[in-house]
Coordinates of C-alpha atoms in Angstrom, one line a residue:
M1 CA 65.9 -94.4 -33.5
P2 CA 68.8 -94.9 -31.1
D3 CA 72.0 -95.5 -32.8
A4 CA 74.4 -96.5 -30.0
G5 CA 76.4 -98.9 -31.7
P6 CA 75.9 -101.8 -34.2
D7 CA 73.2 -103.2 -32.4
R8 CA 71.0 -100.6 -32.7
A9 CA 72.3 -99.8 -36.0
T10 CA 69.8 -99.1 -39.2
A11 CA 69.1 -102.1 -41.6
R12 CA 71.5 -100.9 -44.3
K13 CA 74.3 -99.9 -41.5
A14 CA 73.7 -103.7 -40.3
I15 CA 74.3 -104.8 -44.2
A16 CA 77.1 -102.6 -44.4
L17 CA 78.9 -104.1 -41.0
L18 CA 78.9 -107.2 -43.0
T19 CA 79.4 -106.3 -47.1
G20 CA 81.8 -103.2 -46.4
A21 CA 83.0 -101.7 -49.7
A22 CA 81.7 -105.2 -51.5
G23 CA 78.6 -103.3 -51.3
F24 CA 74.9 -104.5 -51.4
T25 CA 72.1 -104.8 -54.2
E26 CA 68.8 -103.6 -52.8
H27 CA 65.6 -106.2 -54.5
R28 CA 62.2 -104.9 -54.1
P29 CA 58.8 -107.5 -54.6
P30 CA 56.1 -106.1 -57.2
P31 CA 54.1 -103.4 -55.9
S32 CA 50.8 -104.3 -53.3
P33 CA 49.3 -101.8 -51.8
L34 CA 47.2 -102.1 -49.1
P35 CA 44.0 -101.0 -48.6
P36 CA 43.5 -97.3 -47.1
D37 CA 45.1 -97.6 -43.0
G38 CA 45.6 -101.6 -43.9
P39 CA 43.4 -104.6 -43.8
L40 CA 41.7 -103.5 -40.5
G41 CA 41.0 -100.1 -41.5
W42 CA 43.2 -98.9 -38.4
A43 CA 42.5 -95.1 -38.2
G44 CA 45.8 -93.2 -38.5
Y45 CA 47.6 -96.5 -39.5
D46 CA 48.6 -94.5 -42.8
A47 CA 49.9 -91.8 -41.2
A48 CA 52.1 -93.5 -38.6
R49 CA 53.4 -95.4 -41.8
E50 CA 54.1 -92.6 -43.2
R51 CA 55.9 -90.5 -40.3
A52 CA 58.1 -93.9 -39.8
S53 CA 58.8 -93.8 -43.6
A54 CA 60.1 -90.0 -43.1
R55 CA 61.9 -91.1 -39.8
T56 CA 63.7 -93.9 -41.6
G57 CA 63.9 -93.5 -45.2
E58 CA 62.7 -96.7 -45.5
E59 CA 59.2 -97.8 -47.3
E60 CA 59.1 -100.9 -44.7
S61 CA 60.6 -102.4 -42.0
V62 CA 62.4 -104.9 -44.2
L63 CA 64.9 -104.4 -47.3
Y64 CA 66.6 -107.2 -48.7
G65 CA 69.3 -108.0 -51.7
T66 CA 72.5 -110.1 -52.6
G67 CA 75.8 -108.7 -51.3
V68 CA 79.2 -110.1 -50.8
V69 CA 80.3 -111.0 -47.1
G70 CA 83.8 -111.7 -47.0
D71 CA 84.6 -113.9 -50.1
R72 CA 80.8 -115.2 -50.0
A73 CA 77.9 -114.5 -52.2
C74 CA 74.5 -114.2 -50.5
V75 CA 71.1 -112.9 -50.0
L76 CA 70.7 -110.6 -47.1
L77 CA 68.0 -109.1 -45.6
S78 CA 67.9 -106.6 -42.7
F79 CA 65.2 -105.7 -40.3
E80 CA 64.6 -101.5 -39.5
F81 CA 63.6 -101.3 -36.1
G82 CA 63.1 -97.5 -36.1
F83 CA 59.8 -98.3 -39.0
L84 CA 57.1 -99.3 -36.4
G85 CA 59.4 -101.1 -34.0
G86 CA 60.6 -103.5 -37.2
S87 CA 57.0 -105.3 -37.0
L88 CA 55.8 -107.7 -39.7
G89 CA 52.6 -106.6 -41.7
R90 CA 51.8 -108.1 -45.0
Q91 CA 54.2 -106.0 -47.3
T92 CA 56.9 -107.2 -44.8
G93 CA 55.8 -110.5 -45.3
D94 CA 56.1 -109.7 -49.6
R95 CA 59.7 -108.7 -48.8
L96 CA 61.1 -111.6 -46.7
A97 CA 59.1 -114.5 -49.0
A98 CA 60.7 -112.7 -51.8
A99 CA 64.1 -112.8 -49.9
Y100 CA 64.0 -116.3 -49.2
E101 CA 62.7 -117.1 -53.0
L102 CA 65.9 -114.9 -54.3
A103 CA 68.2 -117.1 -52.5
L104 CA 66.3 -120.0 -53.6
A105 CA 66.1 -118.8 -57.7
R106 CA 69.5 -118.3 -57.4
R107 CA 71.3 -121.2 -54.8
L108 CA 72.8 -118.7 -52.6
P109 CA 72.8 -118.8 -48.7
L110 CA 70.3 -116.3 -46.9
V111 CA 71.9 -113.9 -43.9
A112 CA 69.3 -111.9 -41.9
L113 CA 70.0 -109.5 -39.8
V114 CA 67.0 -109.4 -37.4
A115 CA 65.3 -106.2 -34.7
T116 CA 62.1 -106.8 -34.7
G117 CA 59.0 -106.1 -31.9
G118 CA 56.9 -109.3 -33.3
S119 CA 54.1 -109.0 -36.2
R120 CA 52.0 -105.5 -36.0
M121 CA 48.7 -105.0 -34.3
Q122 CA 47.4 -102.2 -36.9
E123 CA 47.4 -105.3 -39.4
G124 CA 45.6 -107.7 -37.0
M125 CA 45.4 -111.6 -38.8
I126 CA 46.9 -110.7 -41.3
A127 CA 50.1 -109.4 -39.6
L128 CA 50.2 -112.5 -37.9
T129 CA 49.6 -114.7 -40.6
Q130 CA 53.3 -113.6 -42.4
L131 CA 54.7 -116.0 -40.1
Q132 CA 53.5 -118.8 -41.9
R133 CA 54.5 -117.1 -45.2
V134 CA 57.9 -116.9 -43.4
A135 CA 57.7 -120.4 -42.4
A136 CA 57.2 -121.8 -45.6
A137 CA 59.7 -120.0 -47.3
S138 CA 62.0 -121.2 -45.2
V139 CA 61.4 -125.0 -45.0
R140 CA 61.6 -124.7 -49.1
L141 CA 65.1 -123.0 -48.6
R142 CA 65.9 -125.6 -46.4
A143 CA 64.8 -128.8 -48.5
A144 CA 67.0 -126.7 -51.5
G145 CA 70.0 -127.7 -49.5
L146 CA 70.4 -123.8 -48.7
P147 CA 71.9 -122.6 -45.5
Q148 CA 70.1 -119.7 -43.5
I149 CA 72.2 -117.5 -41.1
A150 CA 70.6 -115.7 -38.2
V151 CA 72.3 -112.6 -36.6
V152 CA 69.9 -111.4 -34.3
R153 CA 70.1 -107.4 -33.2
D154 CA 68.4 -105.6 -30.2
P155 CA 65.8 -106.4 -29.6
T156 CA 64.5 -109.7 -31.7
T157 CA 61.5 -110.6 -30.2
G158 CA 57.9 -112.0 -31.0
G159 CA 57.1 -113.6 -34.2
G160 CA 60.3 -112.5 -35.7
W161 CA 62.5 -114.0 -33.3
A162 CA 60.3 -117.2 -33.7
T163 CA 60.6 -117.5 -37.5
V164 CA 63.5 -115.7 -39.5
G165 CA 65.9 -115.5 -36.2
A166 CA 65.2 -119.1 -34.1
G167 CA 64.0 -120.6 -37.3
A168 CA 67.9 -120.4 -39.1
D169 CA 70.4 -123.2 -38.7
V170 CA 73.0 -121.3 -37.4
V171 CA 71.9 -118.2 -34.8
L172 CA 74.1 -115.6 -33.7
A173 CA 73.8 -112.7 -31.4
L174 CA 75.1 -109.1 -30.5
P175 CA 76.3 -108.6 -27.4
G176 CA 73.6 -106.8 -24.8
A177 CA 70.9 -108.0 -27.7
Q178 CA 67.7 -108.4 -26.2
V179 CA 65.9 -112.1 -27.3
G180 CA 63.2 -113.9 -26.7
F181 CA 59.7 -114.7 -28.0
A182 CA 58.1 -112.3 -25.0
G183 CA 58.6 -108.7 -25.3
S184 CA 59.1 -106.5 -22.7
R185 CA 55.6 -105.1 -22.3
V186 CA 54.0 -108.9 -22.5
R187 CA 56.1 -110.6 -19.9
P188 CA 55.5 -111.3 -16.2
P189 CA 56.1 -108.4 -14.0
D190 CA 58.7 -110.7 -12.3
A191 CA 60.2 -112.3 -15.1
D192 CA 64.2 -112.6 -15.0
P193 CA 65.4 -110.1 -17.7
Y194 CA 68.7 -112.6 -17.9
A195 CA 66.5 -114.9 -19.9
Y196 CA 65.8 -112.5 -22.1
S197 CA 69.1 -111.6 -23.2
A198 CA 71.8 -112.9 -25.7
D199 CA 73.8 -114.4 -22.9
G200 CA 70.7 -116.2 -21.2
Q201 CA 69.5 -117.9 -24.6
F202 CA 73.1 -118.6 -25.3
E203 CA 73.7 -120.1 -21.6
A204 CA 70.5 -122.2 -22.7
G205 CA 71.4 -123.3 -25.9
Q206 CA 69.3 -121.5 -27.9
V207 CA 72.2 -119.1 -29.3
D208 CA 75.3 -120.3 -31.2
A209 CA 77.5 -117.8 -30.3
V210 CA 77.7 -114.3 -29.0
V211 CA 79.6 -112.7 -31.6
P212 CA 80.9 -108.8 -30.8
A213 CA 80.3 -106.3 -33.7
D214 CA 83.9 -106.0 -34.8
E215 CA 84.1 -110.0 -35.3
L216 CA 80.4 -110.6 -37.0
T217 CA 82.3 -110.2 -41.0
A218 CA 84.9 -112.7 -40.0
A219 CA 82.7 -115.2 -38.5
V220 CA 79.8 -114.8 -40.9
T221 CA 82.3 -115.3 -43.5
H222 CA 83.5 -118.3 -42.1
W223 CA 80.3 -119.7 -41.6
L224 CA 79.5 -118.8 -45.0
R225 CA 82.7 -120.7 -46.2
A226 CA 81.9 -124.3 -44.2
L227 CA 77.8 -124.3 -45.1
G228 CA 78.6 -123.9 -48.5
P229 CA 76.2 -124.7 -50.5
H230 CA 79.2 -127.2 -52.0
E231 CA 79.0 -130.2 -54.0
D232 CA 80.1 -133.8 -53.7
L233 CA 82.3 -133.4 -51.1
P234 CA 84.7 -136.3 -50.1
A235 CA 84.7 -137.9 -46.6
A236 CA 86.3 -136.4 -43.8
P237 CA 89.8 -137.8 -43.2
V238 CA 90.8 -139.9 -40.5
P239 CA 92.4 -137.8 -37.7
R240 CA 96.4 -138.7 -37.1
A241 CA 96.8 -139.9 -33.6
L242 CA 97.8 -137.7 -30.7
S243 CA 100.5 -139.1 -28.0
V244 CA 100.2 -138.3 -24.1
A245 CA 103.2 -136.3 -24.9
G246 CA 101.0 -134.8 -27.7
A247 CA 103.3 -135.6 -30.3
P248 CA 101.5 -137.3 -32.9
V249 CA 101.4 -141.3 -33.0
P250 CA 102.8 -141.9 -36.9
R251 CA 101.2 -145.5 -37.8
A252 CA 98.4 -147.1 -38.4
L253 CA 97.2 -150.7 -38.2
S254 CA 94.8 -151.2 -40.9
A255 CA 91.5 -154.3 -40.4
G256 CA 94.2 -155.9 -42.7
G257 CA 97.1 -156.6 -40.2
T258 CA 99.6 -154.0 -42.8
E259 CA 101.0 -150.8 -41.2
S260 CA 100.1 -147.9 -43.3
A261 CA 101.0 -144.0 -42.7
A262 CA 96.8 -143.2 -42.5
G263 CA 96.4 -140.8 -39.7
A264 CA 100.7 -139.7 -39.7
G265 CA 102.0 -136.5 -39.7
T266 CA 103.4 -133.6 -37.2
G267 CA 101.3 -132.7 -34.2
A268 CA 100.0 -129.1 -32.8
G269 CA 100.1 -130.8 -29.1
A270 CA 97.6 -131.7 -26.9
G271 CA 96.0 -128.5 -26.1
T272 CA 93.4 -128.0 -23.6
G273 CA 89.9 -126.1 -23.7
A274 CA 86.5 -125.5 -22.0
G275 CA 84.3 -126.3 -24.7
A276 CA 81.8 -123.8 -26.9
A277 CA 82.5 -120.3 -26.1
K278 CA 80.5 -117.2 -26.5
G279 CA 82.7 -115.4 -29.4
S280 CA 82.5 -116.2 -32.8
G281 CA 83.7 -119.6 -32.9
A282 CA 85.8 -118.5 -35.9
G283 CA 89.0 -119.6 -34.5
T284 CA 89.0 -117.8 -31.4
G285 CA 88.5 -118.9 -28.0
S286 CA 88.2 -122.1 -26.2
G287 CA 86.7 -124.7 -27.8
A288 CA 86.7 -122.7 -31.4
G289 CA 90.7 -122.4 -31.6
T290 CA 92.9 -122.8 -34.6
G291 CA 95.0 -125.5 -35.2
S292 CA 97.5 -126.9 -38.1
G293 CA 94.3 -128.5 -39.9
A294 CA 96.6 -130.9 -40.9
G295 CA 96.0 -135.4 -40.9
T296 CA 98.2 -136.2 -44.0
P297 CA 101.6 -137.5 -43.7
S298 CA 105.1 -135.8 -43.0
A299 CA 108.2 -137.0 -44.6
S300 CA 109.5 -136.2 -40.9
D301 CA 107.2 -138.7 -39.0
S302 CA 109.5 -141.3 -37.6
G303 CA 109.9 -143.3 -34.2
P304 CA 108.2 -146.8 -33.2
A305 CA 104.4 -146.8 -33.2
V306 CA 103.0 -147.0 -29.8
P307 CA 102.4 -150.5 -28.8
L308 CA 99.0 -152.1 -28.5
P309 CA 97.4 -153.2 -25.4
E310 CA 98.4 -156.8 -24.0
T311 CA 95.6 -156.9 -22.1
G312 CA 91.7 -155.8 -21.7
R313 CA 92.4 -154.6 -18.7
E314 CA 95.4 -152.3 -19.7
A315 CA 93.6 -151.4 -22.6
V316 CA 90.6 -150.0 -20.6
A317 CA 93.7 -148.3 -18.0
R318 CA 94.7 -146.8 -21.0
A319 CA 91.6 -145.3 -22.1
R320 CA 90.8 -144.2 -18.9
D321 CA 94.5 -142.2 -18.8
P322 CA 93.8 -138.7 -17.7
R323 CA 97.3 -137.8 -19.4
R324 CA 95.6 -138.8 -22.8
P325 CA 94.1 -136.5 -25.3
R326 CA 91.0 -135.4 -25.4
A327 CA 88.6 -134.3 -27.8
E328 CA 89.7 -130.7 -27.6
A329 CA 93.5 -132.2 -28.4
Y330 CA 92.2 -133.9 -31.6
L331 CA 89.8 -130.9 -32.9
A332 CA 92.5 -128.5 -32.8
D333 CA 95.2 -130.6 -34.3
Y334 CA 92.3 -131.4 -37.2
F335 CA 90.7 -128.3 -38.1
A336 CA 92.1 -124.8 -39.1
V337 CA 88.8 -123.2 -38.0
R338 CA 86.3 -124.2 -35.9
L339 CA 82.5 -123.2 -35.7
P340 CA 80.7 -124.2 -32.5
L341 CA 77.2 -124.9 -32.4
H342 CA 76.0 -124.8 -29.0
G343 CA 72.7 -126.3 -27.4
D344 CA 70.1 -128.6 -27.8
R345 CA 67.4 -126.1 -28.8
S346 CA 65.4 -127.4 -26.4
G347 CA 67.1 -125.3 -23.1
S348 CA 69.6 -127.1 -22.8
T349 CA 73.5 -127.8 -22.9
D350 CA 76.0 -130.7 -22.5
P351 CA 79.5 -129.2 -22.1
G352 CA 81.1 -132.5 -22.6
L353 CA 79.8 -133.4 -26.3
L354 CA 81.5 -130.8 -28.5
C355 CA 79.8 -130.1 -32.1
G356 CA 79.9 -127.7 -34.7
F357 CA 81.7 -127.4 -38.5
G358 CA 85.1 -126.5 -39.3
L359 CA 87.4 -126.0 -42.2
R360 CA 90.6 -127.9 -42.1
G361 CA 93.8 -126.3 -43.9
D362 CA 92.9 -126.5 -47.1
G363 CA 89.6 -125.3 -46.8
Q364 CA 87.7 -128.4 -46.9
P365 CA 84.8 -128.0 -44.6
V366 CA 83.7 -131.1 -41.9
A367 CA 81.1 -130.8 -39.1
Y368 CA 82.5 -132.6 -36.4
V369 CA 80.4 -134.2 -32.9
A370 CA 83.2 -135.0 -30.4
Q371 CA 82.6 -136.5 -27.2
C372 CA 85.1 -135.1 -24.1
G373 CA 85.3 -138.1 -21.4
T374 CA 82.2 -137.3 -19.7
P375 CA 79.1 -139.5 -19.7
T376 CA 76.5 -137.9 -22.0
R377 CA 73.7 -136.0 -21.8
P378 CA 70.4 -135.9 -23.2
A379 CA 70.9 -132.4 -24.3
G380 CA 74.4 -133.9 -25.9
Y381 CA 72.7 -136.4 -28.1
R382 CA 70.0 -133.9 -29.3
A383 CA 72.9 -131.7 -30.2
A384 CA 75.0 -134.2 -32.2
A385 CA 71.3 -135.3 -33.7
R386 CA 71.1 -131.4 -34.7
T387 CA 74.6 -131.3 -36.0
I388 CA 74.5 -134.3 -38.3
R389 CA 70.8 -133.5 -39.7
L390 CA 72.3 -130.4 -41.0
A391 CA 75.6 -131.6 -42.4
D392 CA 73.5 -133.8 -44.0
R393 CA 71.1 -131.5 -45.1
L394 CA 74.0 -129.3 -46.6
G395 CA 76.0 -131.8 -47.9
V396 CA 78.8 -131.7 -45.3
P397 CA 80.9 -134.6 -44.7
V398 CA 80.8 -135.3 -41.0
L399 CA 83.6 -136.5 -38.0
T400 CA 82.5 -138.0 -34.7
L401 CA 85.1 -138.2 -31.8
V402 CA 83.8 -141.1 -29.7
D403 CA 85.2 -140.9 -25.8
T404 CA 82.2 -141.4 -23.3
P405 CA 82.2 -144.4 -20.3
G406 CA 78.4 -144.4 -21.2
A407 CA 75.3 -142.2 -21.4
A408 CA 74.1 -140.2 -18.3
N409 CA 72.3 -142.4 -16.1
D410 CA 71.2 -140.3 -13.3
A411 CA 67.4 -139.3 -12.5
E412 CA 67.5 -136.3 -14.1
A413 CA 69.0 -137.5 -17.3
E414 CA 66.0 -140.0 -17.6
R415 CA 63.4 -136.9 -17.3
A416 CA 65.2 -135.1 -19.8
G417 CA 64.4 -138.0 -22.2
A418 CA 68.0 -139.7 -22.4
G419 CA 66.2 -143.0 -24.2
A420 CA 64.4 -141.0 -26.9
A421 CA 67.5 -138.5 -27.0
I422 CA 69.8 -141.8 -28.2
A423 CA 67.4 -142.8 -30.3
D424 CA 66.9 -140.0 -32.1
T425 CA 71.2 -139.9 -32.7
F426 CA 71.3 -143.4 -33.6
A427 CA 68.5 -142.5 -36.2
A428 CA 70.5 -139.0 -37.5
V429 CA 73.6 -141.4 -38.2
A430 CA 71.6 -144.4 -39.8
A431 CA 69.8 -142.0 -42.2
A432 CA 73.1 -139.5 -43.1
R433 CA 73.7 -139.6 -47.1
V434 CA 77.1 -137.8 -46.2
P435 CA 80.5 -139.7 -45.4
V436 CA 80.5 -140.4 -41.4
T437 CA 83.8 -141.1 -40.2
T438 CA 84.2 -142.3 -36.6
L439 CA 87.5 -142.2 -34.6
V440 CA 87.3 -143.5 -30.8
I441 CA 89.4 -142.1 -29.3
G442 CA 89.3 -143.3 -25.9
E443 CA 86.4 -145.1 -24.2
G444 CA 83.4 -146.4 -25.8
G445 CA 81.0 -147.1 -23.5
S446 CA 78.0 -149.3 -24.6
G447 CA 75.3 -147.8 -26.1
G448 CA 76.3 -144.0 -25.3
A449 CA 78.9 -144.4 -27.3
L450 CA 78.4 -146.5 -30.2
A451 CA 74.9 -144.0 -31.1
L452 CA 77.8 -141.4 -32.7
A453 CA 79.8 -144.3 -34.3
A454 CA 79.6 -144.8 -38.0
P455 CA 78.2 -148.2 -38.9
D456 CA 80.9 -148.9 -41.7
N457 CA 83.7 -146.4 -41.1
T458 CA 84.6 -146.5 -37.4
H459 CA 88.6 -146.6 -37.2
V460 CA 90.3 -146.6 -33.0
T461 CA 93.1 -145.3 -31.4
V462 CA 95.8 -147.4 -29.8
D463 CA 94.7 -146.2 -26.4
S464 CA 91.0 -146.6 -27.0
Y465 CA 88.4 -149.5 -26.1
F466 CA 85.2 -150.1 -26.9
S467 CA 82.7 -152.5 -24.9
V468 CA 79.2 -153.8 -24.6
I469 CA 79.3 -152.9 -20.5
A470 CA 81.9 -151.6 -18.7
P471 CA 84.1 -154.5 -17.3
E472 CA 83.6 -153.4 -13.8
L473 CA 79.6 -153.7 -14.3
A474 CA 79.9 -156.9 -16.3
A475 CA 81.7 -158.7 -13.5
A476 CA 78.9 -157.5 -11.2
I477 CA 76.4 -158.5 -12.9
L478 CA 77.8 -162.1 -13.5
K479 CA 78.7 -161.9 -10.0
R480 CA 82.4 -162.2 -10.1
P481 CA 84.9 -160.8 -7.4
P482 CA 86.5 -157.3 -7.9
S483 CA 89.8 -159.7 -8.6
E484 CA 88.1 -161.1 -12.2
T485 CA 87.6 -157.6 -13.3
G486 CA 91.0 -157.8 -15.6
A487 CA 89.5 -161.9 -17.0
T488 CA 85.9 -160.4 -17.9
A489 CA 88.1 -157.4 -19.7
D490 CA 89.6 -159.6 -21.5
Q491 CA 86.5 -162.1 -22.2
L492 CA 84.8 -159.0 -23.7
R493 CA 87.4 -158.4 -26.3
L494 CA 87.2 -154.9 -26.4
R495 CA 90.9 -154.4 -26.7
P496 CA 91.5 -152.4 -30.7
Q497 CA 92.8 -155.3 -32.0
D498 CA 90.1 -157.2 -31.1
L499 CA 87.6 -154.7 -32.0
V500 CA 89.4 -154.9 -36.4
D501 CA 89.3 -159.0 -35.8
L502 CA 85.8 -158.4 -35.1
G503 CA 84.5 -156.5 -37.8
F504 CA 83.6 -153.4 -35.6
A505 CA 86.9 -151.1 -36.6
R506 CA 88.4 -150.4 -39.9
S507 CA 91.9 -149.8 -38.4
I508 CA 93.9 -148.4 -35.6
V509 CA 95.3 -145.4 -35.7
G510 CA 98.6 -145.7 -34.4

């Protein structure tokens, strides 16, 4: 078989790429022989299997077992594309089901290294129904709170992509891999090949990161550390406030009106970024950067607290100040390692919303959903709900950063299901059993912002506001002249201190 690099490596080489010297212990399911020439009696099928075995040294198109990636034990399964195109037959299904059951029995995460052309036609419907077996095994693992990571190699198509690949919690792809439900021989002749590539699937929000082979071990290790399994993790700490200049704001005002050191510390600067990157997301790339991972007080903190806004107009102006630190700065300061989740799994992305998992300086994993100051689109809400539900299933606390003038309200957003997407995000937050911590870092624009706010654990910065409606729109609805916008803002009681007085916010950070 071709072996031009790790994306075309054998099943065993793909495993060795991750486990290295730690090694791999292979398991096998109980013997379950096929009838001559398979369940359909397909002439020449036995001979084809024998040739595939002689060529690859494997008994089937999948091998599985236990191994260690970085410092994390896991169950690994790997497809051998050289064995009948990595296709799924009944004995392949036996191995796949056994791999999932092994992960369940040992309470280990499952890492799948996928390279397959889909179901094996020589076994007909018996082969096709293996997809149902895989789906059922995946559901059992999911219900047990155990993570599934897929690394899609070249090629990953058909039912293997639609189950083991796209059905995983996190999907990483090797550069240049062909990825798609339709294989190269069954697509329309004028189909755009980019749509079936790793980069194309990333752009469409179906792949979380495109990871070069030499970064794959580090990326998978970080993901295993972040996803667990975990037991009884504490709530995500409230991020410290950042000033316009990038230095941290030293004090917080609690709901009781007393000053405390919550959220204080030394800062790493505001920073800049462009959202999710195609790289591993393991501490590299825009939107996947490293940071101090701090958020605890430091003896060096000093200086006056930033004053609270005196009027509603001032609060709005400060939240809209382009110099104010945005989500990227807060995330870079909060996490030592960030691992972006990309896309809504429905064909869309929203660059104005960042989500994923991260590791703080002490190693604590936290899932994050962060608005970047733009109107949040339906894809953003769907990605947020996906992230929150995954974190909840895995027992990982959630941090949300609220900063949006509101949900996108253009016609395209309506056609894309804005209302349903916002409703689903409200539901994900409401149903979460893990603690959700919210910090409003800028604009809190109506329901589009509230969908990401924790009902009993929301905090606000001194340069933020939250309102049922923007003051300008409220004045217009009330048929007031623009000169009365400031007075309307005061009436809305949207300042940080108002939000504490109203019981909406627990504290003012900074």
